[in-house]
Coordinates of N, CA and C in Angstrom, one line a residue:
M1 N 214.8 226.5 -93.4 CA 213.4 226.0 -93.5 C 213.3 224.9 -94.6
K2 N 212.5 223.9 -94.3 CA 212.3 222.8 -95.2 C 211.3 223.2 -96.3
D3 N 211.5 222.7 -97.5 CA 210.5 223.0 -98.6 C 209.4 222.0 -98.5
T4 N 209.6 220.8 -97.9 CA 208.5 219.8 -97.9 C 208.4 219.3 -96.4
M5 N 207.3 218.7 -96.1 CA 207.0 218.2 -94.8 C 207.1 216.6 -95.0
N6 N 207.9 216.0 -94.1 CA 208.0 214.6 -94.1 C 207.0 214.0 -93.1
L7 N 206.2 213.1 -93.5 CA 205.3 212.5 -92.5 C 206.0 211.6 -91.5
V8 N 207.1 211.0 -92.0 CA 208.0 210.1 -91.2 C 209.4 210.7 -91.3
E9 N 210.0 211.0 -90.2 CA 211.3 211.6 -90.1 C 212.4 210.5 -90.2
D10 N 212.1 209.3 -89.6 CA 213.1 208.3 -89.6 C 212.5 206.9 -89.9
W11 N 212.7 206.4 -91.1 CA 212.1 205.2 -91.5 C 212.7 204.0 -90.8
Q12 N 213.9 204.1 -90.3 CA 214.5 203.0 -89.5 C 213.7 202.7 -88.2
V13 N 213.2 203.8 -87.6 CA 212.3 203.6 -86.4 C 211.1 202.8 -86.8
V14 N 210.5 203.1 -88.0 CA 209.3 202.3 -88.4 C 209.7 200.8 -88.7
R15 N 210.8 200.6 -89.3 CA 211.3 199.2 -89.6 C 211.5 198.5 -88.2
D16 N 212.1 199.2 -87.3 CA 212.3 198.5 -86.0 C 211.0 198.2 -85.3
K17 N 210.0 199.0 -85.4 CA 208.7 198.7 -84.8 C 208.1 197.5 -85.5
I18 N 208.3 197.4 -86.8 CA 207.7 196.3 -87.5 C 208.4 195.0 -87.0
K19 N 209.7 195.0 -86.7 CA 210.4 193.9 -86.2 C 210.0 193.5 -84.8
T20 N 209.7 194.5 -84.0 CA 209.5 194.3 -82.5 C 208.1 194.3 -82.0
H21 N 207.2 194.8 -82.8 CA 205.8 194.9 -82.4 C 204.9 194.1 -83.3
S22 N 204.1 193.2 -82.8 CA 203.3 192.4 -83.7 C 202.2 193.2 -84.4
W23 N 201.7 194.2 -83.7 CA 200.6 195.0 -84.3 C 201.2 195.8 -85.5
A24 N 202.5 196.2 -85.5 CA 203.1 196.9 -86.6 C 203.3 195.9 -87.8
R25 N 203.8 194.7 -87.4 CA 204.0 193.7 -88.4 C 202.7 193.3 -89.1
Q26 N 201.6 193.2 -88.3 CA 200.3 192.9 -88.9 C 199.8 193.9 -89.9
I27 N 200.1 195.2 -89.6 CA 199.7 196.2 -90.5 C 200.3 196.0 -91.9
V28 N 201.6 195.8 -91.9 CA 202.4 195.6 -93.1 C 202.0 194.3 -93.8
D29 N 201.8 193.3 -93.0 CA 201.4 192.0 -93.5 C 200.0 192.0 -94.2
R30 N 199.2 192.9 -93.8 CA 197.9 193.1 -94.5 C 198.0 194.0 -95.7
M31 N 198.8 195.0 -95.6 CA 198.9 196.0 -96.6 C 199.7 195.6 -97.8
K32 N 200.8 194.9 -97.6 CA 201.7 194.6 -98.6 C 201.2 193.7 -99.7
P33 N 200.5 192.6 -99.4 CA 199.9 191.8 -100.5 C 198.9 192.5 -101.4
V34 N 198.1 193.3 -100.8 CA 197.1 194.1 -101.5 C 197.8 195.1 -102.5
T35 N 198.7 195.8 -101.9 CA 199.5 196.8 -102.7 C 200.2 196.1 -103.8
D36 N 200.9 195.0 -103.5 CA 201.7 194.3 -104.5 C 200.8 193.8 -105.6
Q37 N 199.5 193.4 -105.3 CA 198.6 193.0 -106.4 C 198.2 194.2 -107.3
W38 N 198.0 195.4 -106.7 CA 197.7 196.6 -107.5 C 198.9 196.9 -108.4
V39 N 200.1 196.8 -107.8 CA 201.3 197.1 -108.5 C 201.5 196.2 -109.7
A40 N 201.2 195.0 -109.6 CA 201.3 194.0 -110.6 C 200.2 194.1 -111.7
R41 N 199.0 194.5 -111.3 CA 197.9 194.4 -112.2 C 197.2 195.7 -112.6
Y42 N 197.7 196.8 -112.1 CA 197.0 198.1 -112.4 C 197.0 198.4 -113.9
E43 N 195.8 198.7 -114.3 CA 195.6 199.1 -115.7 C 194.3 199.9 -115.7
D44 N 194.3 201.1 -116.2 CA 193.1 201.9 -116.2 C 192.9 202.3 -117.7
D45 N 191.7 202.8 -118.0 CA 191.3 203.2 -119.3 C 190.6 204.6 -119.2
A46 N 191.2 205.6 -119.9 CA 190.6 206.9 -119.8 C 189.2 207.0 -120.4
S47 N 188.8 206.1 -121.2 CA 187.4 206.1 -121.7 C 186.4 205.7 -120.7
R48 N 186.8 205.1 -119.6 CA 185.8 204.7 -118.6 C 185.2 205.9 -118.0
V49 N 183.9 205.9 -117.8 CA 183.2 207.0 -117.2 C 183.1 206.7 -115.7
A50 N 183.5 207.7 -114.9 CA 183.4 207.5 -113.4 C 182.0 208.0 -112.9
G51 N 181.4 207.2 -112.1 CA 180.1 207.5 -111.6 C 180.0 207.8 -110.1
W52 N 178.8 207.7 -109.6 CA 178.5 208.0 -108.2 C 178.7 206.7 -107.4
G53 N 179.6 206.8 -106.4 CA 179.9 205.6 -105.6 C 178.7 205.1 -104.9
H54 N 177.7 205.9 -104.6 CA 176.5 205.4 -103.9 C 175.7 204.5 -104.7
H55 N 176.0 204.3 -106.0 CA 175.2 203.4 -106.8 C 175.8 202.0 -106.7
Y56 N 176.9 201.8 -106.0 CA 177.5 200.5 -105.9 C 176.8 199.6 -104.8
F57 N 175.6 199.3 -105.1 CA 174.8 198.5 -104.1 C 173.8 197.6 -104.9
C58 N 173.3 196.6 -104.3 CA 172.3 195.7 -104.9 C 170.9 196.3 -105.0
D59 N 170.3 196.3 -106.1 CA 169.0 196.9 -106.3 C 167.9 195.9 -105.8
Q60 N 168.2 194.7 -105.3 CA 167.3 193.8 -104.8 C 167.2 193.8 -103.3
C61 N 168.4 193.7 -102.6 CA 168.4 193.6 -101.2 C 169.1 194.8 -100.6
F62 N 169.7 195.7 -101.4 CA 170.4 196.9 -101.0 C 171.7 196.8 -100.2
A63 N 172.2 195.6 -100.3 CA 173.6 195.4 -99.7 C 174.6 195.9 -100.6
A64 N 175.8 196.1 -100.1 CA 176.9 196.6 -100.9 C 177.3 195.5 -101.9
L65 N 177.8 196.0 -103.0 CA 178.3 195.0 -104.0 C 179.8 194.8 -103.6
I66 N 180.3 193.6 -104.1 CA 181.7 193.3 -103.8 C 182.6 193.8 -104.9
F67 N 183.4 194.7 -104.5 CA 184.3 195.4 -105.5 C 185.5 194.4 -105.8
D68 N 185.6 194.2 -107.1 CA 186.8 193.4 -107.6 C 187.5 194.3 -108.7
P69 N 188.7 194.7 -108.4 CA 189.4 195.6 -109.3 C 189.7 195.0 -110.7
E70 N 189.5 193.7 -110.8 CA 189.8 193.0 -112.1 C 188.5 192.7 -112.9
K71 N 187.3 193.1 -112.3 CA 186.1 192.8 -113.0 C 185.2 194.1 -113.1
P72 N 185.5 194.9 -114.1 CA 184.7 196.2 -114.2 C 183.3 196.0 -114.6
H73 N 182.9 194.8 -115.1 CA 181.5 194.6 -115.5 C 180.8 193.5 -114.7
E74 N 181.4 193.0 -113.7 CA 180.8 192.0 -112.9 C 180.7 192.5 -111.4
H75 N 179.5 192.6 -111.0 CA 179.2 193.2 -109.7 C 178.3 192.3 -108.8
K76 N 178.9 191.6 -107.9 CA 178.1 190.6 -107.1 C 177.7 191.2 -105.8
C77 N 176.5 190.9 -105.4 CA 176.0 191.4 -104.1 C 176.6 190.7 -102.9
S78 N 177.0 191.4 -101.9 CA 177.6 190.8 -100.7 C 176.5 190.2 -99.8
G79 N 175.2 190.5 -100.1 CA 174.1 190.0 -99.3 C 173.5 188.8 -99.9
C80 N 172.8 189.0 -101.0 CA 172.1 187.9 -101.7 C 172.8 187.2 -102.7
G81 N 174.0 187.7 -103.2 CA 174.8 187.0 -104.1 C 174.4 187.2 -105.6
R82 N 173.4 188.0 -105.8 CA 173.0 188.3 -107.2 C 174.0 189.2 -107.9
L83 N 174.0 189.1 -109.2 CA 174.8 189.9 -110.0 C 174.0 191.1 -110.4
R84 N 174.6 192.3 -110.4 CA 173.9 193.5 -110.9 C 174.6 194.0 -112.1
A85 N 173.8 194.2 -113.2 CA 174.3 194.7 -114.4 C 173.6 196.0 -114.8
A86 N 174.3 197.1 -114.8 CA 173.7 198.4 -115.2 C 174.9 199.4 -115.4
Q87 N 174.7 200.3 -116.3 CA 175.7 201.3 -116.6 C 176.1 202.1 -115.4
E88 N 175.1 202.5 -114.5 CA 175.4 203.2 -113.3 C 176.3 202.5 -112.4
V89 N 176.2 201.1 -112.4 CA 177.1 200.3 -111.5 C 178.5 200.2 -112.1
D90 N 178.6 200.1 -113.4 CA 179.9 200.1 -114.1 C 180.6 201.4 -113.8
D91 N 179.8 202.5 -113.9 CA 180.4 203.8 -113.6 C 180.8 203.9 -112.2
A92 N 180.0 203.4 -111.2 CA 180.4 203.4 -109.8 C 181.6 202.5 -109.6
W93 N 181.8 201.4 -110.3 CA 182.9 200.6 -110.2 C 184.2 201.4 -110.6
C94 N 184.1 202.3 -111.6 CA 185.2 203.1 -112.0 C 185.6 204.1 -110.9
Y95 N 184.6 204.6 -110.3 CA 184.8 205.5 -109.1 C 185.6 204.7 -108.1
M96 N 185.1 203.5 -107.7 CA 185.8 202.7 -106.7 C 187.2 202.4 -107.1
Y97 N 187.4 202.1 -108.4 CA 188.7 201.7 -108.9 C 189.7 202.8 -108.7
R98 N 189.3 204.0 -109.1 CA 190.2 205.1 -109.1 C 190.5 205.6 -107.7
A99 N 189.5 205.6 -106.8 CA 189.6 205.9 -105.4 C 190.6 204.9 -104.7
N100 N 190.4 203.6 -105.0 CA 191.2 202.6 -104.4 C 192.7 202.7 -104.9
V101 N 192.9 203.0 -106.2 CA 194.3 203.1 -106.7 C 195.0 204.3 -106.1
C102 N 194.3 205.3 -105.8 CA 194.9 206.5 -105.1 C 195.4 206.1 -103.7
S103 N 194.6 205.3 -103.0 CA 195.0 204.8 -101.7 C 196.2 203.9 -101.8
Q104 N 196.3 203.1 -102.9 CA 197.4 202.2 -103.1 C 198.7 203.0 -103.5
V105 N 198.5 204.2 -104.1 CA 199.7 205.0 -104.3 C 200.4 205.4 -103.0
F106 N 199.6 205.8 -102.0 CA 200.1 206.1 -100.7 C 200.8 204.9 -100.1
S107 N 200.1 203.7 -100.1 CA 200.7 202.5 -99.6 C 202.0 202.1 -100.3
A108 N 202.0 202.3 -101.6 CA 203.2 202.0 -102.3 C 204.4 202.9 -101.9
A109 N 204.1 204.2 -101.6 CA 205.1 205.1 -101.1 C 205.7 204.6 -99.8
V110 N 204.8 204.2 -98.9 CA 205.2 203.7 -97.6 C 206.1 202.4 -97.8
L111 N 205.6 201.5 -98.6 CA 206.4 200.3 -98.9 C 207.7 200.5 -99.6
H112 N 207.7 201.5 -100.4 CA 209.0 201.9 -101.1 C 210.0 202.4 -100.0
N113 N 209.5 203.2 -99.1 CA 210.4 203.7 -98.0 C 210.9 202.5 -97.1
L114 N 210.0 201.5 -96.9 CA 210.4 200.4 -96.1 C 211.3 199.4 -96.8
Y115 N 211.1 199.1 -98.0 CA 211.8 198.0 -98.7 C 212.6 198.4 -99.9
G116 N 212.4 199.6 -100.4 CA 213.1 200.1 -101.6 C 212.7 199.4 -102.9
G117 N 213.6 199.3 -103.8 CA 213.3 198.7 -105.1 C 212.6 199.7 -106.0
S118 N 212.5 199.3 -107.3 CA 211.9 200.2 -108.3 C 210.4 200.0 -108.6
A119 N 209.8 198.9 -108.2 CA 208.5 198.5 -108.5 C 207.5 199.5 -108.0
Y120 N 207.6 199.9 -106.7 CA 206.7 200.8 -106.1 C 206.7 202.2 -106.7
M121 N 207.9 202.7 -107.0 CA 208.0 204.0 -107.6 C 207.5 204.0 -109.0
A122 N 207.7 202.9 -109.7 CA 207.2 202.7 -111.1 C 205.7 202.8 -111.1
F123 N 205.1 202.1 -110.1 CA 203.6 202.1 -110.0 C 203.1 203.5 -109.7
I124 N 203.7 204.2 -108.8 CA 203.3 205.5 -108.4 C 203.4 206.4 -109.6
R125 N 204.5 206.3 -110.4 CA 204.6 207.1 -111.6 C 203.6 206.8 -112.6
K126 N 203.3 205.5 -112.8 CA 202.3 205.1 -113.8 C 200.9 205.6 -113.4
V127 N 200.5 205.5 -112.2 CA 199.2 206.0 -111.8 C 199.1 207.5 -111.9
L128 N 200.1 208.2 -111.4 CA 200.0 209.7 -111.4 C 200.2 210.2 -112.8
G129 N 201.0 209.5 -113.6 CA 201.1 209.9 -115.0 C 199.8 209.7 -115.8
F130 N 199.1 208.6 -115.6 CA 197.9 208.3 -116.2 C 196.8 209.4 -115.8
L131 N 196.7 209.7 -114.5 CA 195.8 210.7 -114.1 C 196.1 212.1 -114.7
S132 N 197.4 212.4 -114.7 CA 197.8 213.7 -115.2 C 197.6 213.8 -116.8
D133 N 198.1 212.8 -117.5 CA 198.0 212.8 -118.9 C 196.5 212.9 -119.4
N134 N 195.6 212.3 -118.6 CA 194.2 212.2 -119.1 C 193.3 213.2 -118.4
Y135 N 193.8 214.0 -117.5 CA 193.0 214.8 -116.6 C 191.9 215.6 -117.4
G136 N 192.2 216.1 -118.5 CA 191.2 217.0 -119.2 C 190.2 216.2 -120.1
S137 N 190.4 214.9 -120.2 CA 189.6 214.1 -121.0 C 188.6 213.1 -120.3
F138 N 188.8 213.0 -119.0 CA 187.9 212.1 -118.2 C 186.5 212.5 -118.3
S139 N 185.5 211.5 -118.3 CA 184.1 211.8 -118.2 C 183.5 211.3 -116.9
V140 N 182.5 212.0 -116.4 CA 181.9 211.5 -115.1 C 180.4 211.6 -115.3
R141 N 179.7 210.8 -114.6 CA 178.2 210.8 -114.5 C 177.8 210.8 -113.0
T142 N 177.7 212.0 -112.5 CA 177.3 212.1 -111.1 C 176.3 213.2 -110.9
P143 N 175.7 213.4 -109.7 CA 174.7 214.4 -109.5 C 175.3 215.8 -109.7
P144 N 174.5 216.8 -110.2 CA 175.0 218.1 -110.4 C 175.7 218.7 -109.1
R145 N 176.8 219.4 -109.4 CA 177.6 220.1 -108.3 C 178.3 219.1 -107.4
Q146 N 178.4 217.9 -107.9 CA 179.2 216.8 -107.2 C 180.3 216.3 -108.1
E147 N 180.4 216.8 -109.3 CA 181.2 216.2 -110.3 C 182.7 216.3 -109.9
G148 N 183.4 215.2 -110.0 CA 184.8 215.2 -109.8 C 185.4 215.2 -111.2
R149 N 186.7 215.1 -111.3 CA 187.3 215.1 -112.6 C 187.7 213.7 -113.0
F150 N 188.3 212.9 -112.1 CA 188.7 211.5 -112.5 C 188.1 210.4 -111.8
S151 N 187.6 210.7 -110.5 CA 187.0 209.6 -109.8 C 185.5 209.7 -109.9
G152 N 185.0 210.8 -110.3 CA 183.5 211.0 -110.4 C 183.0 211.9 -109.4
T153 N 183.6 212.0 -108.3 CA 183.1 212.9 -107.2 C 184.2 213.9 -106.7
D154 N 183.8 215.1 -106.6 CA 184.7 216.2 -106.3 C 185.5 215.9 -105.0
L155 N 184.7 215.6 -104.0 CA 185.4 215.4 -102.7 C 186.4 214.2 -102.7
T156 N 186.0 213.1 -103.4 CA 186.9 212.0 -103.5 C 188.2 212.4 -104.3
D157 N 188.0 213.2 -105.4 CA 189.2 213.7 -106.1 C 190.1 214.5 -105.2
G158 N 189.5 215.3 -104.3 CA 190.3 216.1 -103.4 C 191.1 215.2 -102.4
V159 N 190.4 214.2 -101.9 CA 191.1 213.3 -100.9 C 192.2 212.5 -101.7
C160 N 191.9 212.1 -102.9 CA 192.9 211.3 -103.6 C 194.1 212.1 -103.9
V161 N 193.9 213.3 -104.3 CA 195.1 214.2 -104.7 C 195.9 214.5 -103.4

């Protein structure tokens, strides 16, 4: 009996599909540059407070704000183009950042299995090490009974883990 479950039994089959099917190649072509950017630029700060993701919207036209992982204090509206500055938005940005980086950990694992090398595993270790090392010290500002530990929201924490 196996101790772990593999989501993919044979990575060569996946590599072959990427070579022979345009839809498979397109998935990797969209995923890889985004993940590579996270691998190159990931940097988190345990003192950031994670907030409620539902606050990441424009308070003028109510459109979603444009998430930029490199701008924790600049939040531009996707609708009217206004900038929104508020602590609750900075906190929501932290929620978005940590939820996104957890998705990128999964993508990095896929890319590691496809291409090898040390960068993807180093990124995975860096993210998981950061979350583990700081797990007891993260702060959140979310509605009662919704508190997560590192992302701000309990359900998001569960999905991320």
